[in-house]
PDB file of C-alpha atoms and ligand atoms in Angstrom:
ATOM      1  CA  MET A   1      40.726   4.439  50.547  1.00  0.00           C
ATOM      2  CA  GLU A   2      38.035   1.668  49.858  1.00  0.00           C
ATOM      3  CA  PHE A   3      38.085  -0.732  47.043  1.00  0.00           C
ATOM      4  CA  SER A   4      35.072  -2.428  45.136  1.00  0.00           C
ATOM      5  CA  GLU A   5      32.995  -4.213  47.896  1.00  0.00           C
ATOM      6  CA  GLY A   6      31.923  -6.825  45.348  1.00  0.00           C
ATOM      7  CA  LYS A   7      33.604 -10.308  45.541  1.00  0.00           C
ATOM      8  CA  ASN A   8      36.429 -11.058  43.424  1.00  0.00           C
ATOM      9  CA  PRO A   9      35.730 -13.407  40.609  1.00  0.00           C
ATOM     10  CA  SER A  10      38.177 -15.842  42.106  1.00  0.00           C
ATOM     11  CA  THR A  11      36.675 -19.014  40.973  1.00  0.00           C
ATOM     12  CA  THR A  12      36.902 -20.256  37.196  1.00  0.00           C
ATOM     13  CA  ASP A  13      33.117 -20.417  37.386  1.00  0.00           C
ATOM     14  CA  GLU A  14      32.608 -16.977  38.026  1.00  0.00           C
ATOM     15  CA  ILE A  15      35.054 -15.865  35.492  1.00  0.00           C
ATOM     16  CA  GLY A  16      33.345 -18.093  32.910  1.00  0.00           C
ATOM     17  CA  GLU A  17      30.054 -16.471  34.031  1.00  0.00           C
ATOM     18  CA  LEU A  18      31.575 -12.980  33.188  1.00  0.00           C
ATOM     19  CA  GLU A  19      32.919 -13.958  29.922  1.00  0.00           C
ATOM     20  CA  LYS A  20      29.500 -15.400  28.724  1.00  0.00           C
ATOM     21  CA  SER A  21      27.591 -12.220  29.631  1.00  0.00           C
ATOM     22  CA  ALA A  22      30.199 -10.122  27.950  1.00  0.00           C
ATOM     23  CA  LYS A  23      30.139 -12.377  25.006  1.00  0.00           C
ATOM     24  CA  SER A  24      26.204 -12.026  24.889  1.00  0.00           C
ATOM     25  CA  TRP A  25      26.386  -8.186  25.625  1.00  0.00           C
ATOM     26  CA  ILE A  26      28.639  -7.968  22.641  1.00  0.00           C
ATOM     27  CA  ALA A  27      26.327 -10.029  20.520  1.00  0.00           C
ATOM     28  CA  GLU A  28      23.296  -7.872  21.611  1.00  0.00           C
ATOM     29  CA  ARG A  29      25.081  -4.766  20.494  1.00  0.00           C
ATOM     30  CA  ALA A  30      26.201  -5.999  17.258  1.00  0.00           C
ATOM     31  CA  ALA A  31      22.634  -6.800  16.510  1.00  0.00           C
ATOM     32  CA  GLU A  32      21.483  -3.438  17.489  1.00  0.00           C
ATOM     33  CA  ILE A  33      24.138  -1.846  15.476  1.00  0.00           C
ATOM     34  CA  GLU A  34      22.964  -4.010  12.665  1.00  0.00           C
ATOM     35  CA  GLN A  35      19.271  -3.073  12.949  1.00  0.00           C
ATOM     36  CA  LEU A  36      20.139   0.558  13.304  1.00  0.00           C
ATOM     37  CA  GLN A  37      22.080   0.362   9.974  1.00  0.00           C
ATOM     38  CA  ARG A  38      19.066  -1.283   8.436  1.00  0.00           C
ATOM     39  CA  HIS A  39      16.896   1.316   9.614  1.00  0.00           C
ATOM     40  CA  GLU A  40      19.118   4.055   8.540  1.00  0.00           C
ATOM     41  CA  SER A  41      19.282   2.563   4.635  1.00  0.00           C
ATOM     42  CA  TYR A  42      15.811   1.924   4.875  1.00  0.00           C
ATOM     43  CA  ARG A  43      15.192   5.567   5.985  1.00  0.00           C
ATOM     44  CA  LYS A  44      17.430   6.857   3.214  1.00  0.00           C
ATOM     45  CA  GLU A  45      15.995   4.854   0.402  1.00  0.00           C
ATOM     46  CA  PHE A  46      12.356   5.744   1.398  1.00  0.00           C
ATOM     47  CA  LEU A  47      13.552   9.727   1.558  1.00  0.00           C
ATOM     48  CA  GLY A  48      15.084   9.216  -1.842  1.00  0.00           C
ATOM     49  CA  ASN A  49      11.914   7.645  -3.237  1.00  0.00           C
ATOM     50  CA  VAL A  50       9.481  10.313  -1.801  1.00  0.00           C
ATOM     51  CA  SER A  51      11.607  13.254  -3.387  1.00  0.00           C
ATOM     52  CA  HIS A  52      11.855  11.331  -6.507  1.00  0.00           C
ATOM     53  CA  GLU A  53       8.118  11.028  -6.667  1.00  0.00           C
ATOM     54  CA  LEU A  54       7.328  14.430  -5.617  1.00  0.00           C
ATOM     55  CA  LYS A  55      10.124  16.101  -8.133  1.00  0.00           C
ATOM     56  CA  THR A  56       7.956  15.165 -11.203  1.00  0.00           C
ATOM     57  CA  PRO A  57       4.726  16.890 -10.375  1.00  0.00           C
ATOM     58  CA  ILE A  58       6.524  19.755  -8.955  1.00  0.00           C
ATOM     59  CA  PHE A  59       8.680  20.383 -11.995  1.00  0.00           C
ATOM     60  CA  ASN A  60       5.751  19.918 -14.162  1.00  0.00           C
ATOM     61  CA  ILE A  61       3.874  22.648 -12.316  1.00  0.00           C
ATOM     62  CA  GLN A  62       6.877  25.028 -12.333  1.00  0.00           C
ATOM     63  CA  GLY A  63       6.959  24.549 -16.201  1.00  0.00           C
ATOM     64  CA  TYR A  64       3.500  25.412 -16.847  1.00  0.00           C
ATOM     65  CA  ILE A  65       3.625  28.512 -14.420  1.00  0.00           C
ATOM     66  CA  SER A  66       6.651  29.716 -16.372  1.00  0.00           C
ATOM     67  CA  THR A  67       5.076  29.352 -19.606  1.00  0.00           C
ATOM     68  CA  LEU A  68       2.129  31.021 -18.545  1.00  0.00           C
ATOM     69  CA  LEU A  69       4.173  34.044 -17.111  1.00  0.00           C
ATOM     70  CA  ASP A  70       6.397  34.129 -20.429  1.00  0.00           C
ATOM     71  CA  GLY A  71       3.345  35.303 -22.329  1.00  0.00           C
ATOM     72  CA  GLY A  72       1.235  31.995 -22.240  1.00  0.00           C
ATOM     73  CA  LEU A  73      -1.423  33.865 -19.933  1.00  0.00           C
ATOM     74  CA  ASP A  74      -2.783  35.991 -23.031  1.00  0.00           C
ATOM     75  CA  ASP A  75      -2.866  33.019 -25.278  1.00  0.00           C
ATOM     76  CA  PRO A  76      -6.227  31.125 -25.254  1.00  0.00           C
ATOM     77  CA  LYS A  77      -4.595  28.046 -26.610  1.00  0.00           C
ATOM     78  CA  ILE A  78      -2.389  28.072 -23.702  1.00  0.00           C
ATOM     79  CA  ASN A  79      -3.773  29.702 -20.551  1.00  0.00           C
ATOM     80  CA  ARG A  80      -6.690  27.448 -19.592  1.00  0.00           C
ATOM     81  CA  PRO A  81      -5.073  24.204 -20.936  1.00  0.00           C
ATOM     82  CA  PHE A  82      -2.002  24.906 -18.977  1.00  0.00           C
ATOM     83  CA  LEU A  83      -3.979  25.674 -15.732  1.00  0.00           C
ATOM     84  CA  VAL A  84      -5.846  22.327 -16.151  1.00  0.00           C
ATOM     85  CA  LYS A  85      -2.521  20.556 -16.404  1.00  0.00           C
ATOM     86  CA  ALA A  86      -1.101  22.365 -13.390  1.00  0.00           C
ATOM     87  CA  GLU A  87      -4.288  21.374 -11.481  1.00  0.00           C
ATOM     88  CA  LYS A  88      -3.705  17.663 -12.456  1.00  0.00           C
ATOM     89  CA  SER A  89      -0.142  18.019 -10.970  1.00  0.00           C
ATOM     90  CA  VAL A  90      -1.532  19.447  -7.849  1.00  0.00           C
ATOM     91  CA  GLU A  91      -3.861  16.424  -7.523  1.00  0.00           C
ATOM     92  CA  ARG A  92      -1.098  13.983  -8.240  1.00  0.00           C
ATOM     93  CA  MET A  93       0.886  15.479  -5.448  1.00  0.00           C
ATOM     94  CA  ILE A  94      -2.008  15.359  -3.128  1.00  0.00           C
ATOM     95  CA  ASN A  95      -2.348  11.836  -4.153  1.00  0.00           C
ATOM     96  CA  ILE A  96       1.332  10.828  -3.238  1.00  0.00           C
ATOM     97  CA  VAL A  97       0.979  12.927   0.024  1.00  0.00           C
ATOM     98  CA  ASP A  98      -2.177  11.104   1.024  1.00  0.00           C
ATOM     99  CA  ASP A  99      -0.558   7.688   0.375  1.00  0.00           C
ATOM    100  CA  LEU A 100       2.552   8.648   2.239  1.00  0.00           C
ATOM    101  CA  GLN A 101       0.672   9.687   5.247  1.00  0.00           C
ATOM    102  CA  SER A 102      -1.241   6.508   5.259  1.00  0.00           C
ATOM    103  CA  ILE A 103       1.740   4.404   5.050  1.00  0.00           C
ATOM    104  CA  SER A 104       3.622   6.423   7.590  1.00  0.00           C
ATOM    105  CA  GLN A 105       1.079   5.722   9.959  1.00  0.00           C
ATOM    106  CA  LEU A 106       0.709   2.189   9.119  1.00  0.00           C
ATOM    107  CA  GLU A 107       4.585   1.696   9.316  1.00  0.00           C
ATOM    108  CA  ARG A 108       4.802   3.516  12.770  1.00  0.00           C
ATOM    109  CA  GLY A 109       2.168   1.234  13.851  1.00  0.00           C
ATOM    110  CA  VAL A 110       0.151   4.124  15.405  1.00  0.00           C
ATOM    111  CA  LEU A 111      -2.855   3.689  12.992  1.00  0.00           C
ATOM    112  CA  GLU A 112      -5.740   2.886  15.478  1.00  0.00           C
ATOM    113  CA  LEU A 113      -8.226   0.217  14.075  1.00  0.00           C
ATOM    114  CA  HIS A 114     -11.965   1.178  14.683  1.00  0.00           C
ATOM    115  CA  GLU A 115     -13.330  -2.443  14.356  1.00  0.00           C
ATOM    116  CA  GLU A 116     -17.059  -2.921  14.119  1.00  0.00           C
ATOM    117  CA  TRP A 117     -19.262  -5.741  12.320  1.00  0.00           C
ATOM    118  CA  PHE A 118     -20.436  -4.800   8.921  1.00  0.00           C
ATOM    119  CA  ASP A 119     -21.402  -6.280   5.594  1.00  0.00           C
ATOM    120  CA  ILE A 120     -18.700  -6.830   3.370  1.00  0.00           C
ATOM    121  CA  VAL A 121     -21.000  -7.554   0.320  1.00  0.00           C
ATOM    122  CA  ALA A 122     -22.790  -3.951   1.051  1.00  0.00           C
ATOM    123  CA  LEU A 123     -19.102  -2.439   1.166  1.00  0.00           C
ATOM    124  CA  ALA A 124     -18.203  -3.893  -2.147  1.00  0.00           C
ATOM    125  CA  LYS A 125     -21.334  -2.741  -3.849  1.00  0.00           C
ATOM    126  CA  ASP A 126     -20.659   0.749  -2.414  1.00  0.00           C
ATOM    127  CA  VAL A 127     -16.970   0.533  -3.709  1.00  0.00           C
ATOM    128  CA  PHE A 128     -18.184  -0.366  -7.283  1.00  0.00           C
ATOM    129  CA  ASP A 129     -20.734   2.460  -7.399  1.00  0.00           C
ATOM    130  CA  ALA A 130     -17.953   4.844  -6.519  1.00  0.00           C
ATOM    131  CA  MET A 131     -15.702   3.572  -8.963  1.00  0.00           C
ATOM    132  CA  GLU A 132     -18.186   3.120 -11.896  1.00  0.00           C
ATOM    133  CA  LEU A 133     -17.067   6.457 -13.777  1.00  0.00           C
ATOM    134  CA  LYS A 134     -13.425   5.319 -13.522  1.00  0.00           C
ATOM    135  CA  ALA A 135     -14.229   2.003 -15.158  1.00  0.00           C
ATOM    136  CA  LYS A 136     -16.530   3.447 -17.830  1.00  0.00           C
ATOM    137  CA  GLU A 137     -13.294   5.340 -19.082  1.00  0.00           C
ATOM    138  CA  ARG A 138     -11.966   2.074 -20.236  1.00  0.00           C
ATOM    139  CA  ASN A 139     -15.390   0.107 -20.544  1.00  0.00           C
ATOM    140  CA  ILE A 140     -14.849  -2.353 -17.722  1.00  0.00           C
ATOM    141  CA  THR A 141     -17.606  -4.214 -16.261  1.00  0.00           C
ATOM    142  CA  PHE A 142     -18.063  -4.911 -12.724  1.00  0.00           C
ATOM    143  CA  GLU A 143     -19.258  -8.312 -11.255  1.00  0.00           C
ATOM    144  CA  LEU A 144     -20.074  -8.983  -7.614  1.00  0.00           C
ATOM    145  CA  VAL A 145     -20.504 -12.733  -6.880  1.00  0.00           C
ATOM    146  CA  ASN A 146     -21.810 -13.774  -3.661  1.00  0.00           C
ATOM    147  CA  ASP A 147     -23.265 -17.321  -3.967  1.00  0.00           C
ATOM    148  CA  LEU A 148     -25.528 -17.198  -0.914  1.00  0.00           C
ATOM    149  CA  GLU A 149     -26.887 -13.884  -1.805  1.00  0.00           C
ATOM    150  CA  LEU A 150     -26.900 -12.951   1.774  1.00  0.00           C
ATOM    151  CA  PRO A 151     -25.164 -10.051   3.651  1.00  0.00           C
ATOM    152  CA  ILE A 152     -21.672 -11.564   4.799  1.00  0.00           C
ATOM    153  CA  ILE A 153     -20.978  -9.897   8.173  1.00  0.00           C
ATOM    154  CA  VAL A 154     -17.273  -9.532   9.059  1.00  0.00           C
ATOM    155  CA  ASN A 155     -15.356  -7.538  11.458  1.00  0.00           C
ATOM    156  CA  GLY A 156     -12.702  -5.173  10.823  1.00  0.00           C
ATOM    157  CA  ASP A 157     -12.208  -1.287  10.250  1.00  0.00           C
ATOM    158  CA  LYS A 158     -14.848  -0.567   7.625  1.00  0.00           C
ATOM    159  CA  PHE A 159     -13.008   2.635   6.739  1.00  0.00           C
ATOM    160  CA  ARG A 160      -9.593   0.939   6.182  1.00  0.00           C
ATOM    161  CA  ILE A 161     -11.350  -2.333   4.481  1.00  0.00           C
ATOM    162  CA  ARG A 162     -12.859   0.007   1.891  1.00  0.00           C
ATOM    163  CA  GLN A 163      -9.527   1.567   1.321  1.00  0.00           C
ATOM    164  CA  VAL A 164      -8.245  -1.934   0.542  1.00  0.00           C
ATOM    165  CA  LEU A 165     -11.193  -2.632  -1.656  1.00  0.00           C
ATOM    166  CA  VAL A 166     -10.726   0.913  -3.511  1.00  0.00           C
ATOM    167  CA  ASN A 167      -7.120   0.299  -4.160  1.00  0.00           C
ATOM    168  CA  LEU A 168      -7.677  -3.279  -5.495  1.00  0.00           C
ATOM    169  CA  VAL A 169     -10.468  -2.188  -7.766  1.00  0.00           C
ATOM    170  CA  VAL A 170      -8.534   0.962  -8.925  1.00  0.00           C
ATOM    171  CA  ASN A 171      -5.554  -1.359  -9.862  1.00  0.00           C
ATOM    172  CA  SER A 172      -7.880  -3.607 -11.629  1.00  0.00           C
ATOM    173  CA  ILE A 173      -9.050  -0.688 -13.942  1.00  0.00           C
ATOM    174  CA  ARG A 174      -5.715   0.777 -14.271  1.00  0.00           C
ATOM    175  CA  TYR A 175      -4.060  -2.513 -15.290  1.00  0.00           C
ATOM    176  CA  GLY A 176      -7.135  -4.013 -16.863  1.00  0.00           C
ATOM    177  CA  LYS A 177      -7.757  -4.250 -20.554  1.00  0.00           C
ATOM    178  CA  GLU A 178     -10.211  -2.338 -22.538  1.00  0.00           C
ATOM    179  CA  ASN A 179     -13.873  -3.811 -22.268  1.00  0.00           C
ATOM    180  CA  GLY A 180     -12.400  -6.173 -19.520  1.00  0.00           C
ATOM    181  CA  VAL A 181     -14.080  -7.357 -16.340  1.00  0.00           C
ATOM    182  CA  THR A 182     -13.457  -6.844 -12.629  1.00  0.00           C
ATOM    183  CA  ARG A 183     -15.052  -9.296 -10.412  1.00  0.00           C
ATOM    184  CA  ILE A 184     -15.294  -9.256  -6.568  1.00  0.00           C
ATOM    185  CA  LYS A 185     -16.190 -12.682  -5.048  1.00  0.00           C
ATOM    186  CA  ILE A 186     -16.997 -13.099  -1.562  1.00  0.00           C
ATOM    187  CA  ASN A 187     -16.930 -16.604   0.112  1.00  0.00           C
ATOM    188  CA  ASP A 188     -17.794 -17.824   3.428  1.00  0.00           C
ATOM    189  CA  ILE A 189     -15.121 -20.238   4.648  1.00  0.00           C
ATOM    190  CA  GLY A 190     -16.090 -21.236   8.148  1.00  0.00           C
ATOM    191  CA  ASP A 191     -14.830 -18.461  10.499  1.00  0.00           C
ATOM    192  CA  LYS A 192     -13.344 -16.489   7.757  1.00  0.00           C
ATOM    193  CA  SER A 193     -14.702 -14.638   4.665  1.00  0.00           C
ATOM    194  CA  PHE A 194     -12.630 -14.733   1.673  1.00  0.00           C
ATOM    195  CA  VAL A 195     -12.670 -11.983  -0.722  1.00  0.00           C
ATOM    196  CA  GLU A 196     -11.292 -12.063  -4.258  1.00  0.00           C
ATOM    197  CA  VAL A 197     -10.796  -9.152  -6.651  1.00  0.00           C
ATOM    198  CA  THR A 198     -10.108 -10.520  -9.975  1.00  0.00           C
ATOM    199  CA  ASP A 199      -9.221  -8.805 -13.423  1.00  0.00           C
ATOM    200  CA  ASN A 200      -8.508 -10.159 -16.904  1.00  0.00           C
ATOM    201  CA  GLY A 201      -5.833  -7.462 -17.512  1.00  0.00           C
ATOM    202  CA  ILE A 202      -2.333  -7.367 -18.274  1.00  0.00           C
ATOM    203  CA  GLY A 203      -1.275  -9.596 -15.416  1.00  0.00           C
ATOM    204  CA  ILE A 204       1.971  -9.658 -13.784  1.00  0.00           C
ATOM    205  CA  ALA A 205       4.992 -11.354 -14.845  1.00  0.00           C
ATOM    206  CA  LYS A 206       6.418 -14.125 -12.165  1.00  0.00           C
ATOM    207  CA  GLU A 207       9.683 -12.444 -11.526  1.00  0.00           C
ATOM    208  CA  HIS A 208       7.769  -9.332 -10.384  1.00  0.00           C
ATOM    209  CA  LEU A 209       5.133 -11.058  -8.342  1.00  0.00           C
ATOM    210  CA  PRO A 210       7.092 -11.341  -4.837  1.00  0.00           C
ATOM    211  CA  ARG A 211       7.847  -7.609  -4.915  1.00  0.00           C
ATOM    212  CA  ILE A 212       4.583  -5.698  -5.951  1.00  0.00           C
ATOM    213  CA  PHE A 213       3.620  -5.456  -2.174  1.00  0.00           C
ATOM    214  CA  GLU A 214       6.862  -3.367  -1.486  1.00  0.00           C
ATOM    215  CA  ARG A 215       6.526   0.200  -1.460  1.00  0.00           C
ATOM    216  CA  PHE A 216       7.256   2.194  -4.577  1.00  0.00           C
ATOM    217  CA  TYR A 217       7.602  -1.012  -6.497  1.00  0.00           C
ATOM    218  CA  ARG A 218       5.965  -1.119 -10.194  1.00  0.00           C
ATOM    219  CA  VAL A 219       6.309  -3.111 -12.880  1.00  0.00           C
ATOM    220  CA  ASP A 220       6.004  -0.587 -15.437  1.00  0.00           C
ATOM    221  CA  LYS A 221       6.934   2.942 -13.567  1.00  0.00           C
ATOM    222  CA  SER A 222       5.964   5.086 -16.359  1.00  0.00           C
ATOM    223  CA  ARG A 223       2.756   3.406 -17.155  1.00  0.00           C
ATOM    224  CA  SER A 224       1.736   3.598 -13.268  1.00  0.00           C
ATOM    225  CA  ARG A 225       2.793   7.380 -13.120  1.00  0.00           C
ATOM    226  CA  GLU A 226       0.904   8.101 -16.257  1.00  0.00           C
ATOM    227  CA  LEU A 227      -2.149   6.694 -14.813  1.00  0.00           C
ATOM    228  CA  GLY A 228      -2.033   8.395 -11.561  1.00  0.00           C
ATOM    229  CA  GLY A 229      -0.227   5.546  -9.488  1.00  0.00           C
ATOM    230  CA  THR A 230       1.946   6.292  -6.685  1.00  0.00           C
ATOM    231  CA  GLY A 231       3.463   2.751  -6.274  1.00  0.00           C
ATOM    232  CA  LEU A 232       2.189   2.828  -2.558  1.00  0.00           C
ATOM    233  CA  GLY A 233      -1.393   1.244  -2.962  1.00  0.00           C
ATOM    234  CA  LEU A 234      -0.517  -2.435  -2.498  1.00  0.00           C
ATOM    235  CA  ALA A 235       1.937  -1.552   0.437  1.00  0.00           C
ATOM    236  CA  ILE A 236      -0.927   0.148   2.179  1.00  0.00           C
ATOM    237  CA  VAL A 237      -3.352  -2.659   1.319  1.00  0.00           C
ATOM    238  CA  LYS A 238      -0.984  -5.206   2.893  1.00  0.00           C
ATOM    239  CA  HIS A 239      -0.434  -3.169   5.982  1.00  0.00           C
ATOM    240  CA  ILE A 240      -4.061  -2.906   6.506  1.00  0.00           C
ATOM    241  CA  ILE A 241      -4.973  -6.460   6.196  1.00  0.00           C
ATOM    242  CA  GLU A 242      -1.990  -7.507   8.286  1.00  0.00           C
ATOM    243  CA  ALA A 243      -3.075  -5.075  10.896  1.00  0.00           C
ATOM    244  CA  HIS A 244      -6.330  -7.072  11.027  1.00  0.00           C
ATOM    245  CA  ASN A 245      -4.102 -10.185  11.597  1.00  0.00           C
ATOM    246  CA  GLN A 246      -5.307 -11.541   8.204  1.00  0.00           C
ATOM    247  CA  LYS A 247      -3.641 -12.445   4.955  1.00  0.00           C
ATOM    248  CA  ILE A 248      -3.495 -11.235   1.122  1.00  0.00           C
ATOM    249  CA  SER A 249      -1.991 -13.058  -1.460  1.00  0.00           C
ATOM    250  CA  VAL A 250      -1.799 -12.603  -5.303  1.00  0.00           C
ATOM    251  CA  LEU A 251      -2.085 -14.972  -8.340  1.00  0.00           C
ATOM    252  CA  SER A 252      -1.321 -13.542 -11.598  1.00  0.00           C
ATOM    253  CA  THR A 253      -0.425 -14.586 -15.319  1.00  0.00           C
ATOM    254  CA  GLU A 254       1.017 -12.303 -17.510  1.00  0.00           C
ATOM    255  CA  GLY A 255      -1.312 -11.381 -20.368  1.00  0.00           C
ATOM    256  CA  VAL A 256      -4.260 -13.220 -18.596  1.00  0.00           C
ATOM    257  CA  GLY A 257      -4.971 -11.331 -15.468  1.00  0.00           C
ATOM    258  CA  SER A 258      -4.756 -11.069 -11.599  1.00  0.00           C
ATOM    259  CA  VAL A 259      -6.476 -12.182  -8.666  1.00  0.00           C
ATOM    260  CA  PHE A 260      -5.880 -10.559  -5.326  1.00  0.00           C
ATOM    261  CA  SER A 261      -7.520 -12.242  -2.423  1.00  0.00           C
ATOM    262  CA  PHE A 262      -7.683 -11.461   1.487  1.00  0.00           C
ATOM    263  CA  THR A 263      -9.486 -12.882   4.380  1.00  0.00           C
ATOM    264  CA  LEU A 264     -11.463 -11.188   6.987  1.00  0.00           C
ATOM    265  CA  LYS A 265     -12.860 -12.355  10.473  1.00  0.00           C
ATOM    266  CA  MET A 266     -16.568 -13.426  10.177  1.00  0.00           C
ATOM    267  CA  GLY A 267     -19.366 -12.964  12.286  1.00  0.00           C
ATOM    268  CA  SER A 268     -22.858 -14.657  12.040  1.00  0.00           C
ATOM    269  CA  THR A 269     -24.816 -14.003   8.993  1.00  0.00           C
ATOM    270  CA  THR A 270     -28.156 -12.262   9.953  1.00  0.00           C
TER     271      THR A 270
HETATM  272  N1  LIG B 301      -4.563  -5.838 -11.138  1.00  0.00           N
HETATM  273  C1  LIG B 301      -3.083  -5.456 -11.483  1.00  0.00           C
HETATM  274  N2  LIG B 301      -2.737  -6.023 -12.606  1.00  0.00           N
HETATM  275  C2  LIG B 301      -1.530  -5.983 -13.313  1.00  0.00           C
HETATM  276  N3  LIG B 301      -0.558  -5.354 -12.380  1.00  0.00           N
HETATM  277  C3  LIG B 301      -0.725  -4.947 -11.256  1.00  0.00           C
HETATM  278  C4  LIG B 301      -2.031  -4.954 -10.641  1.00  0.00           C
HETATM  279  N4  LIG B 301      -2.280  -4.336  -9.309  1.00  0.00           N
HETATM  280  C5  LIG B 301      -0.930  -3.914  -9.372  1.00  0.00           C
HETATM  281  N5  LIG B 301      -0.156  -4.275 -10.330  1.00  0.00           N
HETATM  282  C6  LIG B 301       1.269  -4.004 -10.374  1.00  0.00           C
HETATM  283  O1  LIG B 301       1.936  -3.597  -9.222  1.00  0.00           O
HETATM  284  C7  LIG B 301       2.375  -2.339  -9.011  1.00  0.00           C
HETATM  285  C8  LIG B 301       2.170  -1.745  -7.739  1.00  0.00           C
HETATM  286  O2  LIG B 301       0.802  -1.553  -7.428  1.00  0.00           O
HETATM  287  P1  LIG B 301       0.497  -0.336  -6.543  1.00  0.00           P
HETATM  288  O3  LIG B 301       1.193  -0.593  -5.155  1.00  0.00           O
HETATM  289  O4  LIG B 301      -1.079  -0.487  -6.246  1.00  0.00           O
HETATM  290  O5  LIG B 301       0.914   0.938  -7.173  1.00  0.00           O
HETATM  291  P2  LIG B 301       0.469   1.742  -8.373  1.00  0.00           P
HETATM  292  O6  LIG B 301       0.309   3.087  -7.705  1.00  0.00           O
HETATM  293  O7  LIG B 301       1.640   1.756  -9.414  1.00  0.00           O
HETATM  294  O8  LIG B 301      -0.744   1.269  -8.715  1.00  0.00           O
HETATM  295  C9  LIG B 301       1.882  -1.562 -10.121  1.00  0.00           C
HETATM  296  O9  LIG B 301       2.521  -0.641 -10.555  1.00  0.00           O
HETATM  297  C10 LIG B 301       1.623  -2.702 -11.228  1.00  0.00           C
HETATM  298  O10 LIG B 301       2.679  -2.747 -11.920  1.00  0.00           O
HETATM  299 MG1  LIG B 302      -2.355   1.051  -7.148  1.00  0.00          MG
END
């Protein structure tokens, strides 16, 4: 019979080494377990939020369909309006699923950025054009401020940066006040461009500010839902900016308005 060929840990030094590595092994496992538990509670919370968000439109659609089946179909005061409502709820579900898809790609880190050089001033104009009708509903005016009045060429994934601007502008309208103003200001600060989206809307109270980039966090849940929000917009925005190795921040005063600002890598102005 043969026993282990390894040396016996006969000296105190060797025993000390063994103890040390055992201790660090235990510490590593403990850290791993803690991380797994964190992931697990994070996953549960996420699933809980998702099902909660989807429940509302699903139950609404179910209600509209039941009413239609229970005789509403023949009532001209009910049939068309309820189908329109059902369509709205379906749109809402699509919004939620789209945002969930974006956030899950961003959080898994599988989102590939397609970086290119583009003019951020032109992109901001394009976003304002696309949002014009939405702004009109609340009589909100758009202003684009670019002191140099030249194109500002930045580096980034144009499609994703557009998504950032759209989310910030939609928020500025959604949480802006009637007859208010949304301003995009683009500055060139050396090797970076600095983009600010400002509104003079309801603002955000100090205690909520640190949390508004968390997914599903909203200051006023019912207002956000009513206006078609998913609570995911700013989480998506932050992920996109951070994927570009850039920063986003917010300044806001309740009742006065908010400024969301982020940086982008600059190229040469041509
Ligand atoms: N420009 C803004 N003015 C005031 N509050 C805002 C603004 N942008 C975001 N918020 C607050 O932050 C919350 C999270 O924003 P977001 O992630 O875009 O979700 P939502 O889908 O609710 O718009 C909003 O529900 C709102 O309470
Ligand atoms: Mg939003």
